[in-house]
Structures are given as structure tokens and as C-alpha cells.
Backbone as a printed PyTorch tensor [residue, N CA C, xyz], in Angstrom:
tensor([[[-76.4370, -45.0740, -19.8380],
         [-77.7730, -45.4370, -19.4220],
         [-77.9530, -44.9900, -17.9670]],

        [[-79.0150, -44.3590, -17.5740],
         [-79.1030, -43.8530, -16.1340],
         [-79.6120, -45.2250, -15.2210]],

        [[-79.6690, -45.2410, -14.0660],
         [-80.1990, -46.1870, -13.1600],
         [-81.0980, -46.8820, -13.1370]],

        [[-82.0290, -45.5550, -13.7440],
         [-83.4420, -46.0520, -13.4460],
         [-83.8350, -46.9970, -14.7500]],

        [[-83.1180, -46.3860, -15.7550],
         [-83.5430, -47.3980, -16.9750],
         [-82.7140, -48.7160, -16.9740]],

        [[-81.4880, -48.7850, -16.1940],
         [-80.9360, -50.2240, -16.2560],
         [-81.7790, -51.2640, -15.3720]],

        [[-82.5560, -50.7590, -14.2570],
         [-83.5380, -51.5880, -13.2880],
         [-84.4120, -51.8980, -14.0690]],

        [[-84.9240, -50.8880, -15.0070],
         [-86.2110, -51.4270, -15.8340],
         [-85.9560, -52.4340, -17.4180]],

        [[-85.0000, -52.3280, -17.5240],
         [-84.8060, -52.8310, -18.8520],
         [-84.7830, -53.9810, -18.6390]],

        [[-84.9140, -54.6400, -19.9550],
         [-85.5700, -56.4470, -19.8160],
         [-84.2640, -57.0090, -19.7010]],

        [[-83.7800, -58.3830, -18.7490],
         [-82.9510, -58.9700, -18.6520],
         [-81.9180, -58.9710, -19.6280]],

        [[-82.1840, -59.2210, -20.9370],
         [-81.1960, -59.5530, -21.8780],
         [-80.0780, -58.4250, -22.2340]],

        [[-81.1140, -57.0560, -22.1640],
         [-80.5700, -55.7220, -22.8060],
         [-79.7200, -55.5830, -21.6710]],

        [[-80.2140, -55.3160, -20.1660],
         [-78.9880, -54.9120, -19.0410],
         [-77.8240, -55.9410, -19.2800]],

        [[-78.2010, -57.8050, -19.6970],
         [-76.8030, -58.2400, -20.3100],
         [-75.8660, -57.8380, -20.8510]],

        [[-76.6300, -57.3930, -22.0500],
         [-75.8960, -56.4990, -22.8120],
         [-74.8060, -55.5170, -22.8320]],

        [[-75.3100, -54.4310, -21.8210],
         [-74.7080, -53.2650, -21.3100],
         [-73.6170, -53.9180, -20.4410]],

        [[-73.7870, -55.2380, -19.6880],
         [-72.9110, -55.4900, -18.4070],
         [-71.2130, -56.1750, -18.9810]],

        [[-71.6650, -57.4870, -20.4730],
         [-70.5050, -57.5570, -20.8440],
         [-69.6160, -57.0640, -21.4050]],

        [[-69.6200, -56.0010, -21.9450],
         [-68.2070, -55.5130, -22.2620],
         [-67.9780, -54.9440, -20.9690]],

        [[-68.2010, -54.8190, -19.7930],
         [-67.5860, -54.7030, -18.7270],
         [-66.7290, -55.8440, -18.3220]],

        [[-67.3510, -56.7140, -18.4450],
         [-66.5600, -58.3320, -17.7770],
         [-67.4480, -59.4530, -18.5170]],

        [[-66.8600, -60.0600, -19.5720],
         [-67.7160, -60.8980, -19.9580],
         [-67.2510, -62.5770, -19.2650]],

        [[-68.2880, -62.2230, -17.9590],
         [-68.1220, -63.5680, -17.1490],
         [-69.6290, -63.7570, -16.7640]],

        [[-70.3340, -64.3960, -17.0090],
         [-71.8750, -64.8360, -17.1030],
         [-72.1900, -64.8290, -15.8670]],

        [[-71.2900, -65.5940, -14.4950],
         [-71.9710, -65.4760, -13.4260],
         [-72.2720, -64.1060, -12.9530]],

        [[-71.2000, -63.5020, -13.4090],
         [-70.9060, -62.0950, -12.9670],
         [-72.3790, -61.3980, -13.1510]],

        [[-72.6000, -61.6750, -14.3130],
         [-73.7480, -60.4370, -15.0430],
         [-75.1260, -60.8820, -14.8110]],

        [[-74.9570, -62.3800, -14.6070],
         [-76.3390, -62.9070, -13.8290],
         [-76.8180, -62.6270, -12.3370]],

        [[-75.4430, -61.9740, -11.8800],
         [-75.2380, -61.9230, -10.0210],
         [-76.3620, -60.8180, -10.0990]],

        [[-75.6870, -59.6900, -11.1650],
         [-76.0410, -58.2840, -11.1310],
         [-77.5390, -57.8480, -11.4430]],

        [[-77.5780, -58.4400, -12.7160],
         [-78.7530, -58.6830, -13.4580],
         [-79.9940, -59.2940, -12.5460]],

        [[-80.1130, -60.4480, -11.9890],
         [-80.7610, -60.7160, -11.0980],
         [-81.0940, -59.8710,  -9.3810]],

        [[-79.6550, -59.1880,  -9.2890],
         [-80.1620, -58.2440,  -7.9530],
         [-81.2190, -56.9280,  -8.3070]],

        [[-81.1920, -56.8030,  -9.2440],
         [-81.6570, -55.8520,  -9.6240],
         [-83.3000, -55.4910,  -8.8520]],

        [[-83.7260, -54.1290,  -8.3660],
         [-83.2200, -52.9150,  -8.6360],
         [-82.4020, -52.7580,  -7.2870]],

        [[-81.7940, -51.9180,  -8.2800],
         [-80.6090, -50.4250,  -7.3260],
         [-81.2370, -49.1590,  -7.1330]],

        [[-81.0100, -49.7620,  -5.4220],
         [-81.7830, -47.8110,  -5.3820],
         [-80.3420, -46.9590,  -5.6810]],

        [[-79.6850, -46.8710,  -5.6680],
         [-78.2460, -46.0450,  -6.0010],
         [-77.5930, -46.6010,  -6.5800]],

        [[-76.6440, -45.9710,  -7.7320],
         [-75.1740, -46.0370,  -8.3080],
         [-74.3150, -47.0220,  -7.4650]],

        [[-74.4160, -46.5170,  -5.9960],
         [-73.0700, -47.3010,  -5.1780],
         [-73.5850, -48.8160,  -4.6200]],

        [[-74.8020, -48.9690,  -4.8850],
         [-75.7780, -50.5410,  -4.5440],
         [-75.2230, -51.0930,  -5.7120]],

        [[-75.6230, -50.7120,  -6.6870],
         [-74.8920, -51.2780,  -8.1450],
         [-73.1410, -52.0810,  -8.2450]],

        [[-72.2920, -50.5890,  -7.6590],
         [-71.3760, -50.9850,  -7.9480],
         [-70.3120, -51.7210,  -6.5510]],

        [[-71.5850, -51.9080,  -5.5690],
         [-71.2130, -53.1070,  -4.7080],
         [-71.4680, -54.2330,  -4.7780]],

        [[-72.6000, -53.9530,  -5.6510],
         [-72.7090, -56.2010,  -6.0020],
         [-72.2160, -56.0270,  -7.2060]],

        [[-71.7030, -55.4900,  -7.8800],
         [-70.5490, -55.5320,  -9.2010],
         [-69.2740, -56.0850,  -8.2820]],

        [[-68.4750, -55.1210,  -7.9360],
         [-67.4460, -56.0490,  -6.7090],
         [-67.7390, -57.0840,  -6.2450]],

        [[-68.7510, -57.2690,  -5.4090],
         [-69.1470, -58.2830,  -4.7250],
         [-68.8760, -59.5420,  -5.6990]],

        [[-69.7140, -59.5390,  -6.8720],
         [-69.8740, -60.3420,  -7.7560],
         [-68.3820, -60.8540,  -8.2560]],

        [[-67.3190, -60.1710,  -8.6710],
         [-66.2040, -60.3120,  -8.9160],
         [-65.3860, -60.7700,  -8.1640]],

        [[-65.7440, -61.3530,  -6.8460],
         [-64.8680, -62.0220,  -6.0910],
         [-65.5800, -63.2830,  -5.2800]],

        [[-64.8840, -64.1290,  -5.7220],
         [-63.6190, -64.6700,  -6.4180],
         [-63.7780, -65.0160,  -7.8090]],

        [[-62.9190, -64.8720,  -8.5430],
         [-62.9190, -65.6570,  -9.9050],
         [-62.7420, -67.0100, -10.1180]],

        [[-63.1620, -68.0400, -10.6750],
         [-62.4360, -69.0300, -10.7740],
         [-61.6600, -68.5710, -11.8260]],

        [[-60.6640, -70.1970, -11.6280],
         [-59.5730, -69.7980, -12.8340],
         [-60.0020, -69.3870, -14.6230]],

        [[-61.1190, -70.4670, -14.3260],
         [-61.7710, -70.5360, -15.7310],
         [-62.2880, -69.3880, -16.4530]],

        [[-62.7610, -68.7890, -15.1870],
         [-63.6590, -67.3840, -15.6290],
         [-62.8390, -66.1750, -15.6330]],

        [[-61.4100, -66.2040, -14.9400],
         [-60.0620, -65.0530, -14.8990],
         [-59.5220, -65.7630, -16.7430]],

        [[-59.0700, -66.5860, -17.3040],
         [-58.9370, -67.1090, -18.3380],
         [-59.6790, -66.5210, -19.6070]],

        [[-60.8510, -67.0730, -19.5860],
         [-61.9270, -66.4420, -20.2170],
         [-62.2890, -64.6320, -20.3330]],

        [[-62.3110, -64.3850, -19.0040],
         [-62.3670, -62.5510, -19.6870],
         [-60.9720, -61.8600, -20.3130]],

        [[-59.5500, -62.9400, -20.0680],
         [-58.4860, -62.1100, -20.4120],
         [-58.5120, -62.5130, -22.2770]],

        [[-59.1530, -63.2620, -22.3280],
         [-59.1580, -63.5830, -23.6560],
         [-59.6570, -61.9940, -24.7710]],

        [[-60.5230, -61.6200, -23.8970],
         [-61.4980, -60.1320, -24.5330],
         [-59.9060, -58.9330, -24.3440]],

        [[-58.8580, -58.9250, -23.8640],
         [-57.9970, -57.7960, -23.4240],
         [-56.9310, -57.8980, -23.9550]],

        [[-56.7950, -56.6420, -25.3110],
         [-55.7230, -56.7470, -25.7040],
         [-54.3930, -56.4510, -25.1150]],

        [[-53.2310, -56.9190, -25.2850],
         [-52.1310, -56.8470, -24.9000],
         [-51.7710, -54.9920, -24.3980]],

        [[-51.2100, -54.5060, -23.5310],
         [-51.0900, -53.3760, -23.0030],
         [-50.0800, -52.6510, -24.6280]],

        [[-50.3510, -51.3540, -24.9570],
         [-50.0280, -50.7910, -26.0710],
         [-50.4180, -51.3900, -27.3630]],

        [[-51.3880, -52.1940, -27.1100],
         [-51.6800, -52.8150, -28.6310],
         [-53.1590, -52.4770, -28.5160]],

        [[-53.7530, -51.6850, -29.6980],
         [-55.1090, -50.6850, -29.6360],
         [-56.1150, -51.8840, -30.3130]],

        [[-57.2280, -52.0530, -29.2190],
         [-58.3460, -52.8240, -29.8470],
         [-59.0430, -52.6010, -30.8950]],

        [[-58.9880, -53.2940, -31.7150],
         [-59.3260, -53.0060, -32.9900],
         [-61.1540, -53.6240, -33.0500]],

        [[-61.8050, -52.7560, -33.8800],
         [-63.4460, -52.2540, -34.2920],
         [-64.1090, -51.9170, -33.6450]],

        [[-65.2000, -51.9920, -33.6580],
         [-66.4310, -51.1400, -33.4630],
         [-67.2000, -51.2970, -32.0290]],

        [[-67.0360, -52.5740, -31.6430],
         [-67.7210, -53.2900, -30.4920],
         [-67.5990, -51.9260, -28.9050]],

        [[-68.3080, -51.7880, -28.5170],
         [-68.4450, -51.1530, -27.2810],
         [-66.6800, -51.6870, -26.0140]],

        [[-66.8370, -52.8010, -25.8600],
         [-65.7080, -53.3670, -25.5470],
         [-64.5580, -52.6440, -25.9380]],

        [[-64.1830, -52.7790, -26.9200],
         [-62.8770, -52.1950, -27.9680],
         [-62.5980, -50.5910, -28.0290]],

        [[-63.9160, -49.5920, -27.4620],
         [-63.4960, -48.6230, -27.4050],
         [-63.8270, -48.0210, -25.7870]],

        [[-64.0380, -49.1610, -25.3890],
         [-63.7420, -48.8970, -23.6060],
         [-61.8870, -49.0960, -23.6620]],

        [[-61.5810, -50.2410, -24.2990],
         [-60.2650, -50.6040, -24.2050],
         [-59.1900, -49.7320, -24.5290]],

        [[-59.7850, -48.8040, -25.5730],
         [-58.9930, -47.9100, -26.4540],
         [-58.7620, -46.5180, -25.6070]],

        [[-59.9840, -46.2980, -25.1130],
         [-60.2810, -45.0680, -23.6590],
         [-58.9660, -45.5130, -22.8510]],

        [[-58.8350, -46.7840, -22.4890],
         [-58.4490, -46.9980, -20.9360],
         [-57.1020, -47.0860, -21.1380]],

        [[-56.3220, -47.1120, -22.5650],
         [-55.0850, -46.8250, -22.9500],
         [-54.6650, -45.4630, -23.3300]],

        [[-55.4480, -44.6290, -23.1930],
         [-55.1340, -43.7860, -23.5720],
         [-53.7330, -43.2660, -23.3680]],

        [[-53.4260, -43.0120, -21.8950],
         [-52.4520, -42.9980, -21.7300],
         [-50.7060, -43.1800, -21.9530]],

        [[-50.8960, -44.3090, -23.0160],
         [-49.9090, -45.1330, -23.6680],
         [-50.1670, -44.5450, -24.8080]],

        [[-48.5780, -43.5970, -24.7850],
         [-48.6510, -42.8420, -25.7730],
         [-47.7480, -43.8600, -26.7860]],

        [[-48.4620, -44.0560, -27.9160],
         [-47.5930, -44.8680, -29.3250],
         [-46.3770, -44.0340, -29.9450]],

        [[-46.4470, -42.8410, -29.7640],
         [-44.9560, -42.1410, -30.3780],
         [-44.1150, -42.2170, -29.8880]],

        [[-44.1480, -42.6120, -28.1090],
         [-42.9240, -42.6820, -27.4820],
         [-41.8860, -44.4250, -27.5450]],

        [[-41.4330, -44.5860, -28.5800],
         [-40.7010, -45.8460, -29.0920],
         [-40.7600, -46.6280, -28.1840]],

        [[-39.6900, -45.7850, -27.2860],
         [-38.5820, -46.3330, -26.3030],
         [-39.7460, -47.1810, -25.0840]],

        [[-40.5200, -46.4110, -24.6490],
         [-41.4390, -46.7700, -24.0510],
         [-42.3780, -48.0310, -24.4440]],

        [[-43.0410, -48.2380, -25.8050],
         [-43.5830, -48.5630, -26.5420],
         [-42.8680, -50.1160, -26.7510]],

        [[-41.6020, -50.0810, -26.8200],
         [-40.7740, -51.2410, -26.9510],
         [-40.3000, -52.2600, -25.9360]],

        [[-40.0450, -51.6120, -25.2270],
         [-39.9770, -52.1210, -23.8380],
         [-41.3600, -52.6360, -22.9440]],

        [[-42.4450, -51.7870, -23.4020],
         [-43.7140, -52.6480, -22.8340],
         [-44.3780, -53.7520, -24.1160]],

        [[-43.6820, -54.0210, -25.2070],
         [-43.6760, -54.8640, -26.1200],
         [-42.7690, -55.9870, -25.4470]],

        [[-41.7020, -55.6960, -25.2660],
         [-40.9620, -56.2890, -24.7360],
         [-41.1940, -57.3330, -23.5740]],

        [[-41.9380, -56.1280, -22.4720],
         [-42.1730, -56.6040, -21.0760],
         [-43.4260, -57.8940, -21.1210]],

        [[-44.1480, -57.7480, -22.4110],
         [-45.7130, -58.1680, -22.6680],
         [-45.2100, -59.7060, -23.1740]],

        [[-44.2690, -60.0060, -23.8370],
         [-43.5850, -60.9860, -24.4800],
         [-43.2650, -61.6140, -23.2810]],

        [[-42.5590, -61.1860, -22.4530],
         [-41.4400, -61.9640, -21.0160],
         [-43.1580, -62.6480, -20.3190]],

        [[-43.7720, -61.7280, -20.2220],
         [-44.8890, -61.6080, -19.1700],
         [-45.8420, -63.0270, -19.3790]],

        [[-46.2990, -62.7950, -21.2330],
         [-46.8750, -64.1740, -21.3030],
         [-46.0650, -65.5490, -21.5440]],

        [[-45.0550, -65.2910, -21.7600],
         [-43.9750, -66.5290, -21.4860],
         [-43.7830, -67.0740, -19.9820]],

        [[-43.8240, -65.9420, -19.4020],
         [-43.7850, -66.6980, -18.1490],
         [-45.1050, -67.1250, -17.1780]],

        [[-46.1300, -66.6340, -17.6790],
         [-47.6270, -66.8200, -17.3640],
         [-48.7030, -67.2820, -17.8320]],

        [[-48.3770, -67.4400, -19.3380],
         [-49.1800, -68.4280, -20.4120],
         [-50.8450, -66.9860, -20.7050]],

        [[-50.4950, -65.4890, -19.9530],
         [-51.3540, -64.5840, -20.3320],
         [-51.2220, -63.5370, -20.7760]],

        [[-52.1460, -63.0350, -20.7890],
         [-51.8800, -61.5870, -21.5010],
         [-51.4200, -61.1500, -20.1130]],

        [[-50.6760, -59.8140, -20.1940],
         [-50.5030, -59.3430, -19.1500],
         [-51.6230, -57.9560, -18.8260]],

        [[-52.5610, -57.8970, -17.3910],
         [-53.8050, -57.0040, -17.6030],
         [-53.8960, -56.3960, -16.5500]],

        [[-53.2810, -54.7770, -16.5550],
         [-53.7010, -53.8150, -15.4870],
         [-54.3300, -52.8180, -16.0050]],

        [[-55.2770, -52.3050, -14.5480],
         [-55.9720, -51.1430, -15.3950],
         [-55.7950, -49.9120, -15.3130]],

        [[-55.3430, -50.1130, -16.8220],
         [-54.5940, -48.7490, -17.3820],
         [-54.7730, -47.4160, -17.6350]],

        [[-56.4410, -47.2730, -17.4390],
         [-57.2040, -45.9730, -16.9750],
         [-56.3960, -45.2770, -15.9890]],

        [[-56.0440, -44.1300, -16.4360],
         [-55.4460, -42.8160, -15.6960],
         [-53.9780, -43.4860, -15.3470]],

        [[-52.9880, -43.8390, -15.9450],
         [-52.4050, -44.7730, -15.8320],
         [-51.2220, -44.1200, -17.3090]],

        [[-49.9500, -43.7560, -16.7990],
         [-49.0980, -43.3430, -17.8470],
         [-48.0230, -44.8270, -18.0550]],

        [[-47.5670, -44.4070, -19.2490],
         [-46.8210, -45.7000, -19.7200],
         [-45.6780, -46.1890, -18.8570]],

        [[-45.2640, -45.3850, -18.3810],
         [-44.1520, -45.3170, -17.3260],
         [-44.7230, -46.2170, -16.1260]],

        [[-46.1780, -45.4680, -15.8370],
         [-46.6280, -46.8110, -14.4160],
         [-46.9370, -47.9710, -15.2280]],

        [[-47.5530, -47.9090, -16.2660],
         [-47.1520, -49.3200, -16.7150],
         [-46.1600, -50.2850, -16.8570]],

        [[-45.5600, -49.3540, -17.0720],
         [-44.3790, -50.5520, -17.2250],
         [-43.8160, -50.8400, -15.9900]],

        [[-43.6860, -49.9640, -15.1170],
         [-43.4420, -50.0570, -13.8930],
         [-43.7390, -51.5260, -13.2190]],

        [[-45.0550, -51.0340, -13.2110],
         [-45.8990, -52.2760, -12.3660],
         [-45.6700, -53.4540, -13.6710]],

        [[-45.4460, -53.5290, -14.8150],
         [-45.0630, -54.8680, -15.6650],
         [-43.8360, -55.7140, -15.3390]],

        [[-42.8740, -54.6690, -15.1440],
         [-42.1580, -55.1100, -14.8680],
         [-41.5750, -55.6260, -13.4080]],

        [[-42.1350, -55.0780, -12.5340],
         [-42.7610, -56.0000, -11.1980],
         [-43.4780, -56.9130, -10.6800]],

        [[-44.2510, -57.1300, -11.6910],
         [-45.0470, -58.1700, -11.6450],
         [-44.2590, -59.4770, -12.4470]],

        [[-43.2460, -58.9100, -13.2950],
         [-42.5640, -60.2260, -13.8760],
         [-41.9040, -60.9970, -12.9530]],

        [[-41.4010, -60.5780, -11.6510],
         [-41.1060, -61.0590, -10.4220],
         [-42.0030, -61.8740,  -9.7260]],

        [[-43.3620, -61.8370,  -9.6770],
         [-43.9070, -62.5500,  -9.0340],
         [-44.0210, -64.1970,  -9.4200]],

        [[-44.3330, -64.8730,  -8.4910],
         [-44.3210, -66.4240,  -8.6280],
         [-46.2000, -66.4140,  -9.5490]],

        [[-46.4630, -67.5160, -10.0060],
         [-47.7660, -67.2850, -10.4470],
         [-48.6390, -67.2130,  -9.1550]],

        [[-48.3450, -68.0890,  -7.7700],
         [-49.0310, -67.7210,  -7.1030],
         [-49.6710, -66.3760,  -6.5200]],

        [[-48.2700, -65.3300,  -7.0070],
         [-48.5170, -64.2350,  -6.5110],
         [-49.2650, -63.3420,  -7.6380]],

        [[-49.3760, -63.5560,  -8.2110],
         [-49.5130, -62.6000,  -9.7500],
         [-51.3700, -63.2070,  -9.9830]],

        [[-51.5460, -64.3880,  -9.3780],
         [-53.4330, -64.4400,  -9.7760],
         [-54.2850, -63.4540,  -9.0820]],

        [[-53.7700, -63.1970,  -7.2810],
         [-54.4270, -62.2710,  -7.3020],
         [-54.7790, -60.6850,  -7.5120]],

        [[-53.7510, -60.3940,  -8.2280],
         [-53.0780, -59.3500,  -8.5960],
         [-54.0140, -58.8460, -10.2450]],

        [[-54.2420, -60.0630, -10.9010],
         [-54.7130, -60.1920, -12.1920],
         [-56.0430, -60.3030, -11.8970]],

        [[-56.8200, -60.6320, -10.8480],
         [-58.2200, -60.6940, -10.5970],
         [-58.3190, -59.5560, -10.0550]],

        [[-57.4960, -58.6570,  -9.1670],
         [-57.7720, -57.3990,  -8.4590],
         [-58.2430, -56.2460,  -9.7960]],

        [[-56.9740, -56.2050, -11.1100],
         [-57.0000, -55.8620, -11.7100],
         [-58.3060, -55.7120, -13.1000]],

        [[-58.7790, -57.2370, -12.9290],
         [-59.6950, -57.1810, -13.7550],
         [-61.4520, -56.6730, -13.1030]],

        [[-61.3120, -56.5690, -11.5470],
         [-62.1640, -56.1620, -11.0410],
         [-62.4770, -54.5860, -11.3440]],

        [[-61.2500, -54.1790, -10.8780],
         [-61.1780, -52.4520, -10.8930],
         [-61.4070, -52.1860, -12.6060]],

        [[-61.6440, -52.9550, -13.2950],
         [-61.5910, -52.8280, -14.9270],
         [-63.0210, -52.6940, -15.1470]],

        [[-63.5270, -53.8720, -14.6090],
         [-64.9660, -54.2860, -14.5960],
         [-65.8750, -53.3060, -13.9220]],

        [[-65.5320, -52.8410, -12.8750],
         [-66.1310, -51.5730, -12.0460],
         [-66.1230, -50.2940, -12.9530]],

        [[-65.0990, -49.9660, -13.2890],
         [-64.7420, -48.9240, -14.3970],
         [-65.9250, -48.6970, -15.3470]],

        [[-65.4610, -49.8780, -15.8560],
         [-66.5980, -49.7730, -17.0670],
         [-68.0780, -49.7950, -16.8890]],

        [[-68.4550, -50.3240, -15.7880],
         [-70.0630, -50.4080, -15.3850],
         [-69.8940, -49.1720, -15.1760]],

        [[-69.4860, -48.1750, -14.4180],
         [-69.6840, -47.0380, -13.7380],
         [-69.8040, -46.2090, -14.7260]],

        [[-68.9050, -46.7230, -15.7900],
         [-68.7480, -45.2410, -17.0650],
         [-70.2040, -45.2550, -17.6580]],

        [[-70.7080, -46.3930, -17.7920],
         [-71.9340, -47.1870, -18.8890],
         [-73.1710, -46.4950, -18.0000]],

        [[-73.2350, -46.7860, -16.5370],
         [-74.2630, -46.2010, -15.8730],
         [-74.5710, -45.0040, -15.1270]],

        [[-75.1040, -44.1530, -14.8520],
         [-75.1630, -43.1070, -14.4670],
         [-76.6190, -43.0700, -13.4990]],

        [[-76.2440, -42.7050, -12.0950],
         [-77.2800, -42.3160, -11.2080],
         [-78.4050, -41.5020, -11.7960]],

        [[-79.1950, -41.8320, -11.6100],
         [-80.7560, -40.7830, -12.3320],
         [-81.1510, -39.7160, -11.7410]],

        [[-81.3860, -38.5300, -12.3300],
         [-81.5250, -37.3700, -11.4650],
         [-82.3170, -37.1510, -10.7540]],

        [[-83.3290, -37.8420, -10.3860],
         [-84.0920, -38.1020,  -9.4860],
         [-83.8240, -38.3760,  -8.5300]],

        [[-82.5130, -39.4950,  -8.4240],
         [-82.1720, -40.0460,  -6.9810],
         [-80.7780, -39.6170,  -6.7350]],

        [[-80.5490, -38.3900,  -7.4960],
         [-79.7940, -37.5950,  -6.7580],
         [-80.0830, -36.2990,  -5.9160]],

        [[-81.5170, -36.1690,  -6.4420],
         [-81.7740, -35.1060,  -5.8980],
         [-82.9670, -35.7680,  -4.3500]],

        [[-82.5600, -37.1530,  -4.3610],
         [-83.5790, -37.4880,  -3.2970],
         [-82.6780, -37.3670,  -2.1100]],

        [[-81.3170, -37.5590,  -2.3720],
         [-79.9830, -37.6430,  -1.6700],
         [-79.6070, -36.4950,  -1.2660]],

        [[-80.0840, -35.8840,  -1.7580],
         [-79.4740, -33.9420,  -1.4420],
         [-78.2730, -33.4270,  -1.9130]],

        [[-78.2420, -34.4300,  -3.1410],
         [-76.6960, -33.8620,  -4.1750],
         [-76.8910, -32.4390,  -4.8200]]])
């Protein structure tokens, strides 16, 4: 959707478009209500903006939507094939790899009561696991903000992919 049509579109529909980015209500009401954006980067500063801080309730609640790292979201929903994009990386033929971040995903919510959620866009299995398995080190204190950083840069992602500057106000910019 370009810019200009997410400013104009009726409250409910820009809802629409905003949760499978982050389905956290304040979030999409922050956004939804600033509305209009004269630019892409107005947008995706009260998107950030909006994403900090999480409460616990609302970091809880969006990890519920994120499947486990190497495990492919299954149907149709817009959500599920942002998720499926952002794994790409995690290649399923490589076992060894594959097992061990099975592995790491098991330790991770045992010791955190969550899914474990980085964003895995441009992101090979190797840095995954990397950073999984570094993060199994952390105390929970250390690992919330780590899991909110993460779900931000997720949330940004996906608005950015969904919206697109209008050619109009790129060419007002001198792009």
C-alpha cells in the first residue's frame, strides 16, 4: 500500500494492514491515530516510537503470533507469510543446524516460559543460533530487553515491507 493511501484509508482497514506487523492494539492505535505521514520515515518513527516500551502483557501477547525459529508458519494469513519471508534463511535441509536450533528453542522456552524471537530477516541459521545460544546465558532480566528490541525491529520490518512512499512524495524530495 503506498503512503498516501494508508493516510486516507478508513481507520479499521490501516488496522488491518498494521497487525500482522505487531498485533499490540496500543501500538496500532498510536499509529493509526497519528496519521497523516508526510513521509515513509514519519511513519516509521512513530512505529518505533510506539513500540517502546512494551508492557509485559503486550511483549507476551505478540509472542504468542511467532512461531518458534525453524518451524514454518503455517496458512494463508498475511502474518504467516511475513513469518515464512523472514525465515527464509533457515535452511530446513541442513539437519545438523536444524536440530540444534530445535534443540536451542526447547532449552530457551524452559528457561523463559517463551518462544524464543529474533529477527531473522537477512539472518543465516548459523547467526541464529549464534545469538540463541547466547541469549540462553542471559538472566531474564537481561533477555526482556533484548526480546522487545527484537520484536520492534520485526514490527518495523513488516510496516516498511506493507508500505511504500508514494511517488509523488518522492519526487517532492528530489529522489
Amino acid at each position: 500500500m503506498l503512503l498516501d493511501q494508508f493516510n486516507a484509508a478508513p481507520a479499521e482497514k490501516a488496522r488491518e494492514l498494521l497487525k500482522p506487523c505487531l498485533d499490540v492494539d496500543r501500538w496500532v492505535t498510536e499509529i493509526v491515530d497519528a496519521r497523516p505521514y508526510a513521509r515513509l520515515d514519519d511513519l516509521l518513527a512513530t512505529a518505533r516510537s510506539a513500540a517502546h516500551p512494551f508492557t509485559d502483557q503486550e511483549l507476551e501477547a505478540a509472542l504468542a503470533h511467532h512461531p518458534r525459529i525453524g518451524d514454518r508458519a503455517e496458512g494463508a494469513s498475511t502474518e504467516a507469510g511475513m513469518s515464512r519471508s523472514e525465515q527464509a534463511g533457515v535452511d530446513p535441509a541442513d539437519h545438523a543446524t536444524s536440530a540444534a536450533l530445535a534443540e536451542g528453542n526447547r532449552a530457551y522456552e524452559e528457561k523463559f516460559g517463551r518462544v524464543f524471537l529474533i529477527r531473522a530477516a537477512g539472518r543465516s541459521s548459523e547467526d541464529i543460533l549464534k545469538a540463541l545460544r547466547e541469549r540462553l546465558g542471559h538472566t531474564s532480566g537481561q533477555e526482556v530487553p533484548v526480546v522487545a528490541e527484537q520484536l520492534r525491529e520485526i514490527a518495523v520490518l513488516r510496516l516498511q515491507q506493507s508500505v511504500r512512499q508514494s511517488p509523488r512524495a518522492l519526487t517532492e524530495q528530489g529522489a
